[in-house]
Amino acid sequence: MMVARSLVLIVALAACAAPKPQHTIPVALLVDGDRAGVGSLPKDAVSGLELRPVELAAPTTSAPDPSAATIAHARGMYAGGDFDACRGELAKVDITHLLATRDRALAARALVLDTACAWGALDKSSAGATAARIASYGLELPDLAVSPDVERVIGEALAAAGKAPRAALVVTGEIGARLTVDGREAGCALPCTIDLAPGDHVLAVDADGFQPAVQTVRSPDAAKVSIAQQPASAELAARQWRARIGRGQPATDVIGAALLGRLAKESRVALVHGDKQLTGALVVDGKLVASARGERGEGPEIVRELAYDGGLLRRPSIWQRPWFWIATTTAVAVVAGVVIAVTYEPDKHTRLVVP
Amino acid sequence: MRNTLLALFVLVGCSPQHDVGILLGPDKDTLTQGFRCYRDNPPTELMFQRSVVGNLVKFSLVIDLITIDDGFPGCRGEELVQACLETGACKIYTAQGRYCQDITVPLSEIDLSNPAAVIHYIGATLRAQDPIIADDPPDVPTVIRAVASLQTCAEIAASPDYPLLDADSALGCAYSCPALLDQVNGTISLSLDSLSTHCEQLVRACAGFPRAPI
């Protein structure tokens, strides 16, 4: 009897033991929102997983563009009549970069000033070419005092550009990438076809998960251009992911999941967002594979559910879960109690008596 | 929680007391025919008349439980004979001893020809001496039998045929239908299945049961 009971106990204990993987699975863990509501998530919070916390780098403020100062300096030279020095200073300004970063006003200021300096230096052909760039880019003229001759040269370039026929250009690259032309929204996502005035143009593309790319084209020389983009670095992916959240876009849609996969530098990323409720998502190889919800403080439970739903861990069979045995034992006890209550007949103590 | 456990303990640990009264006839005021049988010879004499010794009436009253180990026969004699005599399944229950009372009455105080007087006297005597006939009898089909005998209780206890009774000494006899006493409510009546007042042989067979009549 004792041996039988021991065997039953051993079998029950073995049955209750949930399967444990032999090796822990590394999972990058990104906690955002109300961290206090998520609760503690040490690296071994979930059996079978090794949680590796990921911290998003704080957003950095980019260094101020020196172009504005350079242009101001060149304007001083122009006012002082030192036209060659003015042109030399303006040569330092990267017009393509200004247009790629959508600073059309500064680009217009630099080109108008460059036109004036070239005209002042008696280099009329250069002045004309620069004015043609202004016209080609479609820049709005700045409130900048230049000589009437310069205004005329620019006006003639604008007029010529307005009369010239526009040519179509097919732009391809990363599907869905946002396209700007000469610092203005093209109004379409790649691949798309745009109409361009003759002359030079700056095409810039921007897509989440990729490095921005810039390419200059000359219309109508090219009818088709393909702009390649390099994958975003982890830091850039983090900035892009944060920017998407800021724009109110989903954190774990297709693009969000891809960014999470890239920013964490792990193939498996668990995201837990703390709020009134907790939400979680598991991204594997840049794809969302599981999502879960829970109450505040249930961070480990959410990560465990994600691991089960995402196939990282094998969910214990129903009979390997404690609540199953609790429920079964309770049910058996209730049934036994009911059976006893219904069928029990107390042993009567009968006496035969003389009435 | 504590109250629940207490109730469970009471439920399991206690067995309610259940009293079953024995009637020596169809009701408490009527004496069964089994105690009013006439002898075969002389046919005008009550069997109970043999208990008169001088100015006294002396007899013993034995109340037995006859357990039936196998089956649950009906009341009729034929069924009891078939169930008991042919199988040996019926036994007089003596594990708690046997209920036997010697009764001695001055003849002047009892009219043997008046059944109501006899039953009231017997009942009063039994109640006065020991009203408990059996305490917690076995939970098997049981026949209750009452025998009035010329043998004293001491003679019965010393009999070599114990627990069988001497049929020749019987003055009256009655028995109940087989019953599970735990399931009997109220009273259980004893009677003798006779269609005649000349029932000496039936009394003898009843008293000698479960031994086959000679």
Coordinates of C-alpha atoms in Angstrom, one line a residue:
Chain A
M1 CA 0.0 0.0 0.0
M2 CA 2.8 2.3 1.0
V3 CA 4.7 1.6 -2.3
A4 CA 1.5 2.2 -4.3
R5 CA 0.9 5.5 -2.6
S6 CA 4.5 6.6 -3.3
L7 CA 4.2 5.7 -6.9
V8 CA 1.0 7.7 -7.2
L9 CA 2.7 10.6 -5.6
I10 CA 5.7 10.4 -7.9
V11 CA 3.5 10.2 -11.0
A12 CA 1.4 13.2 -9.7
L13 CA 4.5 15.3 -9.1
A14 CA 5.9 14.4 -12.5
A15 CA 2.6 15.2 -14.1
C16 CA 2.4 18.6 -12.4
A17 CA 5.9 19.6 -13.5
A18 CA 5.6 21.9 -16.6
P19 CA 8.1 21.2 -19.3
K20 CA 11.2 23.4 -19.1
P21 CA 13.4 24.1 -22.1
Q22 CA 17.0 22.9 -21.7
H23 CA 18.4 26.3 -22.8
T24 CA 17.1 29.7 -22.2
I25 CA 16.0 31.7 -25.2
P26 CA 17.3 35.3 -25.4
V27 CA 14.6 37.8 -25.9
A28 CA 15.1 41.6 -26.1
L29 CA 12.7 43.3 -23.8
L30 CA 11.5 46.8 -24.4
V31 CA 9.4 48.5 -21.8
D32 CA 7.7 51.8 -22.5
G33 CA 4.9 53.8 -21.1
D34 CA 4.3 53.6 -17.4
R35 CA 7.1 51.4 -16.3
A36 CA 5.9 51.2 -12.7
G37 CA 2.7 49.6 -13.9
V38 CA 4.6 46.9 -15.8
G39 CA 6.3 45.7 -12.6
S40 CA 9.7 44.1 -12.2
L41 CA 11.0 42.1 -15.1
P42 CA 14.5 40.8 -14.3
K43 CA 16.2 38.7 -16.9
D44 CA 15.0 35.4 -15.4
A45 CA 11.4 36.6 -14.8
V46 CA 10.1 34.0 -17.2
S47 CA 11.4 30.5 -16.9
G48 CA 13.0 29.4 -20.2
L49 CA 13.7 33.0 -21.4
E50 CA 16.6 35.3 -20.9
L51 CA 15.2 38.8 -21.0
R52 CA 17.6 41.4 -22.3
P53 CA 16.5 44.9 -21.6
V54 CA 16.6 47.4 -24.4
E55 CA 16.9 51.1 -23.6
L56 CA 16.0 53.5 -26.3
A57 CA 18.5 56.3 -26.7
A58 CA 17.3 59.7 -25.7
P59 CA 16.4 61.8 -28.7
T60 CA 19.3 63.9 -29.7
T61 CA 19.2 67.5 -30.9
S62 CA 21.1 67.8 -34.1
A63 CA 23.8 70.3 -34.4
P64 CA 22.7 73.6 -35.9
D65 CA 23.2 73.9 -39.6
P66 CA 26.2 76.2 -40.3
S67 CA 24.7 77.2 -43.7
A68 CA 22.7 80.1 -42.2
A69 CA 25.8 81.6 -40.7
T70 CA 27.8 81.0 -43.9
I71 CA 25.1 82.7 -46.0
A72 CA 25.0 85.7 -43.5
H73 CA 28.7 86.0 -43.7
A74 CA 28.6 85.9 -47.5
R75 CA 25.9 88.5 -47.5
G76 CA 28.2 90.8 -45.6
M77 CA 30.9 90.2 -48.2
Y78 CA 28.4 91.0 -50.9
A79 CA 27.4 94.2 -49.2
G80 CA 31.1 95.1 -49.0
G81 CA 31.6 94.5 -52.7
D82 CA 33.9 91.5 -52.2
F83 CA 32.0 89.3 -54.7
D84 CA 34.7 86.7 -55.2
A85 CA 34.9 86.1 -51.5
C86 CA 31.2 86.0 -51.4
R87 CA 31.1 83.2 -54.0
G88 CA 33.9 81.4 -52.2
E89 CA 31.9 81.4 -49.0
L90 CA 28.7 80.4 -50.7
A91 CA 30.5 77.5 -52.3
K92 CA 30.6 76.0 -48.8
V93 CA 26.8 75.8 -48.7
D94 CA 25.4 72.4 -49.6
I95 CA 22.3 73.3 -51.6
T96 CA 21.5 69.7 -52.2
H97 CA 21.5 69.0 -48.4
L98 CA 19.3 72.1 -47.7
L99 CA 16.8 70.9 -50.2
A100 CA 16.9 67.3 -49.0
T101 CA 16.2 68.6 -45.5
R102 CA 13.4 70.7 -46.9
D103 CA 15.0 74.0 -46.0
R104 CA 14.0 75.7 -49.3
A105 CA 14.1 79.2 -47.8
L106 CA 17.7 78.9 -46.9
A107 CA 18.5 77.3 -50.3
A108 CA 16.7 80.1 -52.1
R109 CA 18.6 82.7 -50.0
A110 CA 21.9 81.1 -50.9
L111 CA 21.2 80.8 -54.6
V112 CA 19.9 84.3 -55.0
L113 CA 22.9 85.7 -53.1
D114 CA 25.2 83.5 -55.3
T115 CA 23.5 84.8 -58.4
A116 CA 24.1 88.4 -57.2
C117 CA 27.7 87.7 -56.3
A118 CA 28.4 86.1 -59.6
W119 CA 26.7 89.0 -61.4
G120 CA 28.8 91.4 -59.3
A121 CA 32.0 89.5 -60.2
L122 CA 30.9 90.0 -63.8
D123 CA 30.5 86.2 -64.3
K124 CA 27.2 86.5 -66.1
S125 CA 27.1 82.9 -67.3
S126 CA 27.5 81.6 -63.8
A127 CA 24.8 84.1 -62.6
G128 CA 22.5 82.8 -65.3
A129 CA 23.2 79.2 -64.4
T130 CA 22.5 79.8 -60.8
A131 CA 19.3 81.7 -61.6
A132 CA 18.3 78.7 -63.8
R133 CA 18.8 76.5 -60.7
I134 CA 16.5 78.8 -58.7
A135 CA 13.9 78.5 -61.4
S136 CA 14.4 74.7 -61.8
Y137 CA 14.0 74.1 -58.1
G138 CA 10.9 76.4 -58.1
L139 CA 12.2 78.2 -55.1
E140 CA 10.3 81.2 -53.7
L141 CA 12.4 84.3 -53.9
P142 CA 13.6 85.6 -50.5
D143 CA 13.2 89.1 -49.2
L144 CA 16.8 90.0 -50.1
A145 CA 17.9 93.3 -51.5
V146 CA 19.8 92.6 -54.8
S147 CA 20.4 94.8 -57.7
P148 CA 17.7 95.2 -60.4
D149 CA 20.0 93.4 -62.9
V150 CA 20.1 90.4 -60.7
E151 CA 16.3 90.5 -60.3
R152 CA 16.0 90.6 -64.0
V153 CA 18.3 87.7 -64.6
I154 CA 16.4 85.6 -62.1
G155 CA 13.1 86.7 -63.6
E156 CA 14.2 85.7 -67.1
A157 CA 15.2 82.3 -65.8
L158 CA 11.9 81.9 -64.1
A159 CA 10.1 82.9 -67.2
A160 CA 12.1 80.5 -69.3
A161 CA 11.5 77.6 -67.0
G162 CA 7.8 78.4 -67.0
K163 CA 7.6 78.1 -70.7
A164 CA 9.7 75.0 -71.0
P165 CA 7.7 71.7 -71.3
R166 CA 7.9 69.5 -68.2
A167 CA 9.1 65.9 -68.4
A168 CA 7.9 62.8 -66.6
L169 CA 10.3 61.0 -64.3
V170 CA 9.6 57.5 -62.9
V171 CA 11.1 57.2 -59.4
T172 CA 11.5 53.8 -57.8
G173 CA 13.1 52.5 -54.7
E174 CA 11.8 51.1 -51.4
I175 CA 8.1 50.7 -51.8
G176 CA 6.2 53.2 -49.8
A177 CA 9.1 55.5 -49.2
R178 CA 8.1 59.2 -48.9
L179 CA 9.5 61.3 -51.8
T180 CA 10.4 65.0 -51.7
V181 CA 11.4 66.9 -54.8
D182 CA 13.5 70.0 -54.3
G183 CA 12.5 70.1 -50.7
R184 CA 8.8 69.8 -51.4
E185 CA 6.5 66.8 -50.8
A186 CA 6.0 65.0 -54.0
G187 CA 2.6 63.9 -52.9
C188 CA 3.2 60.3 -53.6
A189 CA 5.0 57.3 -52.2
L190 CA 7.4 55.2 -54.2
P191 CA 7.1 54.0 -56.9
C192 CA 5.7 57.1 -58.4
T193 CA 5.9 59.3 -61.5
I194 CA 6.5 63.0 -61.2
D195 CA 6.6 65.9 -63.7
L196 CA 9.7 68.0 -63.6
A197 CA 10.7 71.3 -65.1
P198 CA 13.9 71.2 -67.1
G199 CA 17.1 71.4 -65.1
D200 CA 18.6 70.0 -61.9
H201 CA 16.4 68.5 -59.2
V202 CA 17.0 67.1 -55.8
L203 CA 15.1 63.9 -55.0
A204 CA 15.1 62.8 -51.4
V205 CA 13.4 59.6 -50.1
D206 CA 12.7 58.7 -46.5
A207 CA 11.3 55.4 -45.3
D208 CA 11.0 53.9 -41.8
G209 CA 13.6 51.2 -41.4
F210 CA 16.0 52.8 -43.9
Q211 CA 18.6 55.5 -44.1
P212 CA 17.4 58.6 -45.9
A213 CA 18.8 58.9 -49.5
V214 CA 19.3 61.8 -51.8
Q215 CA 19.8 61.8 -55.5
T216 CA 20.1 64.7 -58.0
V217 CA 18.7 64.3 -61.5
R218 CA 18.7 66.4 -64.5
S219 CA 15.5 66.7 -66.4
P220 CA 14.7 65.7 -69.0
D221 CA 17.9 63.8 -69.4
A222 CA 16.6 61.0 -67.2
A223 CA 13.2 59.3 -67.6
K224 CA 13.6 56.8 -64.8
V225 CA 15.6 56.8 -61.6
S226 CA 16.0 54.3 -58.8
I227 CA 17.0 55.5 -55.4
A228 CA 18.5 52.9 -53.1
Q229 CA 18.3 53.1 -49.4
Q230 CA 20.5 51.4 -46.8
P231 CA 18.9 49.7 -43.8
A232 CA 18.6 52.0 -40.8
S233 CA 21.0 51.6 -37.9
A234 CA 19.6 50.6 -34.5
E235 CA 19.8 54.2 -33.4
L236 CA 18.0 55.5 -36.4
A237 CA 15.4 52.7 -36.2
A238 CA 14.8 53.7 -32.5
R239 CA 14.3 57.3 -33.6
Q240 CA 12.0 56.3 -36.4
W241 CA 10.0 54.0 -34.1
R242 CA 9.7 56.7 -31.5
A243 CA 8.6 59.2 -34.2
R244 CA 5.9 56.9 -35.3
I245 CA 4.6 56.6 -31.8
G246 CA 4.7 60.4 -31.6
R247 CA 2.6 60.6 -34.8
G248 CA 0.1 58.2 -33.3
Q249 CA 0.9 55.3 -35.5
P250 CA 0.7 51.7 -34.2
A251 CA 3.8 50.6 -32.3
T252 CA 3.6 47.0 -33.7
D253 CA 2.1 47.2 -37.1
V254 CA 4.2 45.8 -39.9
I255 CA 6.6 48.7 -40.0
G256 CA 6.6 49.2 -36.3
A257 CA 7.4 45.5 -35.8
A258 CA 10.2 45.7 -38.3
L259 CA 11.7 48.8 -36.6
L260 CA 11.5 47.0 -33.2
G261 CA 13.4 44.1 -34.7
R262 CA 16.0 46.4 -36.0
L263 CA 16.4 48.7 -33.0
A264 CA 16.8 45.8 -30.5
K265 CA 19.5 44.0 -32.4
E266 CA 17.8 40.7 -31.5
S267 CA 15.7 38.5 -33.6
R268 CA 13.2 38.3 -30.8
V269 CA 11.8 41.4 -29.2
A270 CA 9.1 41.6 -26.5
L271 CA 7.5 45.0 -26.1
V272 CA 5.5 45.7 -23.0
H273 CA 3.6 49.0 -22.8
G274 CA 2.4 50.2 -19.4
D275 CA -0.8 52.1 -19.1
K276 CA -4.1 51.6 -17.3
Q277 CA -3.8 48.1 -18.7
L278 CA -0.7 46.4 -20.0
T279 CA -0.3 45.5 -23.6
G280 CA 2.4 43.3 -25.0
A281 CA 3.7 42.3 -28.4
L282 CA 6.3 39.8 -29.5
V283 CA 8.3 40.5 -32.7
V284 CA 10.3 37.7 -34.2
D285 CA 12.5 38.4 -37.2
G286 CA 10.8 41.8 -37.7
K287 CA 7.3 40.3 -37.7
L288 CA 4.6 40.5 -35.1
V289 CA 3.9 37.0 -33.9
A290 CA 1.9 37.5 -30.7
S291 CA 0.1 40.1 -28.7
A292 CA -1.3 40.0 -25.2
R293 CA -3.1 42.1 -22.7
G294 CA -3.0 42.1 -18.9
E295 CA -3.6 44.0 -15.7
R296 CA -1.1 46.3 -14.2
G297 CA 1.8 44.5 -12.5
E298 CA 1.4 41.4 -14.7
G299 CA 4.5 42.1 -16.8
P300 CA 6.0 38.6 -16.3
E301 CA 2.6 37.0 -17.1
I302 CA 2.3 38.9 -20.3
V303 CA 5.8 38.1 -21.5
R304 CA 5.1 34.4 -20.7
E305 CA 1.9 34.4 -22.7
L306 CA 3.7 36.1 -25.5
A307 CA 6.4 33.4 -25.4
Y308 CA 3.6 30.7 -25.5
D309 CA 1.6 32.3 -28.2
G310 CA 4.7 33.1 -30.3
G311 CA 6.0 29.6 -30.1
L312 CA 9.1 30.4 -28.1
L313 CA 8.0 28.2 -25.2
R314 CA 5.7 25.2 -25.2
R315 CA 2.5 25.9 -23.4
P316 CA 2.1 23.3 -20.6
S317 CA -0.6 20.8 -21.2
I318 CA -3.8 21.4 -19.3
W319 CA -3.0 18.7 -16.8
Q320 CA 0.4 20.2 -16.2
R321 CA -1.1 23.4 -14.9
P322 CA -1.7 23.9 -11.1
W323 CA -5.2 25.3 -11.6
F324 CA -6.3 22.1 -13.4
W325 CA -5.5 20.0 -10.3
I326 CA -7.1 22.6 -8.0
A327 CA -10.3 22.6 -10.2
T328 CA -10.3 18.8 -10.5
T329 CA -9.8 18.2 -6.8
T330 CA -12.5 20.8 -6.0
A331 CA -14.9 19.2 -8.5
V332 CA -14.2 15.7 -7.1
A333 CA -14.7 16.9 -3.6
V334 CA -17.9 18.6 -4.5
V335 CA -19.2 15.5 -6.3
A336 CA -18.2 13.3 -3.5
G337 CA -19.9 15.6 -1.0
V338 CA -23.1 15.6 -3.1
V339 CA -23.0 11.8 -3.5
I340 CA -22.4 11.3 0.2
A341 CA -25.1 13.8 1.1
V342 CA -27.6 12.2 -1.2
T343 CA -26.9 8.6 -0.4
Y344 CA -25.7 8.7 3.2
E345 CA -28.1 7.0 5.6
P346 CA -27.0 7.1 9.2
D347 CA -27.0 3.8 11.0
K348 CA -30.2 3.8 13.0
H349 CA -30.0 2.6 16.6
T350 CA -33.1 0.5 16.7
R351 CA -34.6 -0.7 20.0
L352 CA -37.4 -3.2 20.3
V353 CA -39.6 -2.1 23.2
V354 CA -42.8 -2.9 24.9
P355 CA -45.0 0.0 24.1
Chain B
M1 CA -16.2 26.5 8.6
R2 CA -16.1 25.2 12.2
N3 CA -19.9 24.9 12.2
T4 CA -19.8 22.9 9.0
L5 CA -17.2 20.5 10.4
L6 CA -19.3 20.2 13.6
A7 CA -22.5 19.4 11.5
L8 CA -20.5 16.9 9.5
F9 CA -19.2 15.3 12.7
V10 CA -22.7 15.1 14.1
L11 CA -24.1 13.7 10.8
V12 CA -21.4 11.0 10.6
G13 CA -20.9 10.3 14.3
C14 CA -24.4 10.1 15.6
S15 CA -27.0 7.5 14.8
P16 CA -30.5 8.5 15.7
Q17 CA -32.4 6.3 18.1
H18 CA -35.4 4.5 16.7
D19 CA -37.9 2.6 18.9
V20 CA -40.1 -0.2 17.5
G21 CA -42.9 -1.3 19.7
I22 CA -44.0 -4.9 19.8
L23 CA -47.8 -5.7 19.9
L24 CA -48.9 -9.1 21.0
G25 CA -51.9 -8.8 18.7
P26 CA -53.3 -6.7 15.9
D27 CA -53.4 -3.7 18.3
K28 CA -52.4 -2.9 21.8
D29 CA -55.8 -3.9 23.3
T30 CA -56.2 -7.2 21.4
L31 CA -54.4 -10.4 22.2
T32 CA -53.3 -12.5 19.3
Q33 CA -55.0 -15.8 18.6
G34 CA -51.6 -17.5 19.2
F35 CA -52.1 -16.9 23.0
R36 CA -55.7 -18.0 23.0
C37 CA -55.5 -21.4 21.4
Y38 CA -57.5 -24.3 22.8
R39 CA -55.9 -27.7 23.4
D40 CA -56.6 -30.6 21.1
N41 CA -57.5 -32.6 24.2
P42 CA -59.5 -31.7 26.0
P43 CA -60.7 -29.3 23.3
T44 CA -62.5 -27.0 25.7
E45 CA -59.4 -26.1 27.7
L46 CA -57.3 -23.1 26.8
M47 CA -53.6 -24.0 26.4
F48 CA -52.8 -21.2 28.8
Q49 CA -54.8 -23.1 31.4
R50 CA -51.8 -25.4 31.9
S51 CA -50.0 -22.5 33.5
V52 CA -52.2 -22.6 36.6
V53 CA -50.4 -24.1 39.5
G54 CA -52.5 -24.0 42.6
N55 CA -53.6 -20.4 43.1
L56 CA -51.0 -19.1 40.8
V57 CA -50.5 -18.6 37.1
K58 CA -46.8 -19.3 36.3
F59 CA -45.3 -19.1 32.9
S60 CA -42.4 -17.4 31.1
L61 CA -42.5 -15.1 28.2
V62 CA -39.7 -15.4 25.7
I63 CA -39.3 -12.9 22.8
D64 CA -36.8 -14.0 20.2
L65 CA -35.3 -12.4 17.1
I66 CA -35.0 -15.0 14.4
T67 CA -32.6 -13.6 11.7
I68 CA -32.8 -14.7 8.1
D69 CA -29.4 -14.6 6.5
D70 CA -30.4 -15.2 2.9
G71 CA -33.5 -13.8 1.2
F72 CA -36.5 -12.0 2.4
P73 CA -39.4 -14.4 2.6
G74 CA -43.1 -13.5 3.1
C75 CA -45.2 -14.0 6.2
R76 CA -46.9 -17.2 5.4
G77 CA -45.8 -20.3 7.2
E78 CA -45.0 -22.1 4.0
E79 CA -42.7 -19.3 2.9
L80 CA -40.9 -19.3 6.3
V81 CA -40.5 -23.0 6.3
Q82 CA -39.1 -22.9 2.8
A83 CA -36.7 -20.1 3.7
C84 CA -35.6 -21.4 7.1
L85 CA -36.0 -25.1 7.6
E86 CA -34.8 -26.2 4.1
T87 CA -31.8 -23.9 4.1
G88 CA -30.7 -23.3 7.7
A89 CA -30.5 -19.6 7.0
C90 CA -32.6 -18.7 10.0
K91 CA -31.1 -18.5 13.5
I92 CA -32.3 -17.3 16.8
Y93 CA -30.3 -14.2 17.6
T94 CA -28.6 -14.6 21.0
A95 CA -25.6 -12.4 20.7
Q96 CA -27.1 -10.0 23.2
G97 CA -28.7 -12.7 25.3
R98 CA -32.3 -13.5 25.1
Y99 CA -35.4 -11.7 26.4
C100 CA -37.1 -13.9 28.9
Q101 CA -39.4 -12.9 31.8
D102 CA -40.8 -15.3 34.4
I103 CA -44.3 -14.2 35.2
T104 CA -46.2 -15.4 38.3
V105 CA -49.7 -14.1 38.9
P106 CA -52.2 -15.0 41.6
L107 CA -55.1 -16.7 39.9
S108 CA -57.4 -14.3 41.6
E109 CA -55.9 -11.4 39.7
I110 CA -56.2 -12.6 36.2
D111 CA -59.0 -14.1 34.1
L112 CA -57.3 -16.3 31.6
S113 CA -60.5 -16.4 29.6
N114 CA -60.5 -12.6 29.2
P115 CA -57.9 -11.8 26.5
A116 CA -58.0 -8.1 27.1
A117 CA -57.2 -8.6 30.7
V118 CA -54.4 -11.1 29.9
I119 CA -52.7 -8.8 27.4
H120 CA -52.9 -5.8 29.7
Y121 CA -51.4 -7.8 32.5
I122 CA -48.6 -9.2 30.4
G123 CA -47.9 -5.7 29.0
A124 CA -47.8 -4.1 32.4
T125 CA -45.6 -6.8 33.8
L126 CA -43.1 -6.6 30.9
R127 CA -43.0 -2.8 31.1
A128 CA -42.4 -2.9 34.8
Q129 CA -39.6 -5.5 34.6
D130 CA -37.7 -4.6 31.4
P131 CA -39.3 -2.7 28.6
I132 CA -36.3 -3.0 26.3
I133 CA -36.5 -6.3 24.4
A134 CA -33.5 -5.8 22.1
D135 CA -31.0 -3.0 21.7
D136 CA -29.7 -2.4 18.2
P137 CA -30.5 -5.7 16.6
P138 CA -28.8 -6.8 13.4
D139 CA -29.8 -5.1 10.1
V140 CA -31.0 -8.2 8.4
P141 CA -34.5 -9.5 7.7
T142 CA -35.8 -10.6 11.1
V143 CA -38.8 -12.4 12.5
I144 CA -39.9 -11.5 16.0
R145 CA -41.5 -14.3 17.9
A146 CA -43.1 -14.3 21.3
V147 CA -43.6 -17.6 23.2
A148 CA -45.4 -18.2 26.4
S149 CA -43.9 -21.4 28.0
L150 CA -44.2 -23.5 31.0
Q151 CA -40.4 -23.6 31.2
T152 CA -38.9 -21.1 33.5
C153 CA -36.2 -18.7 32.1
A154 CA -33.6 -20.7 34.0
E155 CA -34.8 -24.0 32.5
I156 CA -34.7 -22.5 29.1
A157 CA -31.2 -21.2 29.5
A158 CA -30.0 -24.5 30.8
S159 CA -31.7 -26.5 28.1
P160 CA -29.4 -28.8 26.0
D161 CA -31.3 -27.6 23.0
Y162 CA -30.6 -23.9 23.7
P163 CA -31.6 -21.7 22.1
L164 CA -34.4 -23.9 20.8
L165 CA -37.5 -23.9 22.9
D166 CA -39.5 -27.0 24.0
A167 CA -42.5 -27.2 21.9
D168 CA -44.4 -29.3 24.4
S169 CA -44.1 -26.6 27.0
A170 CA -45.6 -23.9 24.8
L171 CA -48.7 -22.1 26.0
G172 CA -49.0 -19.6 23.2
C173 CA -46.9 -18.3 20.3
A174 CA -47.1 -15.5 17.8
Y175 CA -44.6 -14.1 15.3
S176 CA -44.2 -11.2 13.0
C177 CA -43.6 -10.9 9.3
P178 CA -39.9 -10.8 8.3
A179 CA -38.8 -7.1 8.5
L180 CA -35.8 -4.9 8.5
L181 CA -36.3 -3.4 11.9
D182 CA -34.5 -0.2 11.1
Q183 CA -37.1 0.5 8.5
V184 CA -40.2 -0.3 10.7
N185 CA -42.0 2.8 11.9
G186 CA -44.0 2.7 15.1
T187 CA -45.1 -0.8 16.1
I188 CA -44.8 -4.3 14.7
S189 CA -47.7 -6.8 15.4
L190 CA -47.2 -10.5 16.2
S191 CA -49.9 -13.0 15.3
L192 CA -50.4 -16.7 14.6
D193 CA -51.7 -17.6 11.1
S194 CA -54.6 -19.7 12.3
L195 CA -58.1 -19.9 11.0
S196 CA -59.3 -21.7 14.1
T197 CA -59.2 -21.4 17.9
H198 CA -58.0 -25.0 18.0
C199 CA -54.4 -24.3 17.1
E200 CA -52.3 -26.2 19.6
Q201 CA -50.2 -27.8 16.8
L202 CA -49.5 -24.4 15.2
V203 CA -48.4 -23.1 18.6
R204 CA -46.1 -26.0 19.1
A205 CA -44.6 -25.6 15.6
C206 CA -44.2 -21.9 16.2
A207 CA -42.5 -22.4 19.5
G208 CA -40.2 -25.0 18.2
F209 CA -39.2 -23.0 15.2
P210 CA -36.8 -23.1 13.5
R211 CA -36.7 -26.8 14.3
A212 CA -39.0 -28.9 12.1
P213 CA -42.1 -30.1 13.9
I214 CA -41.9 -33.8 14.8

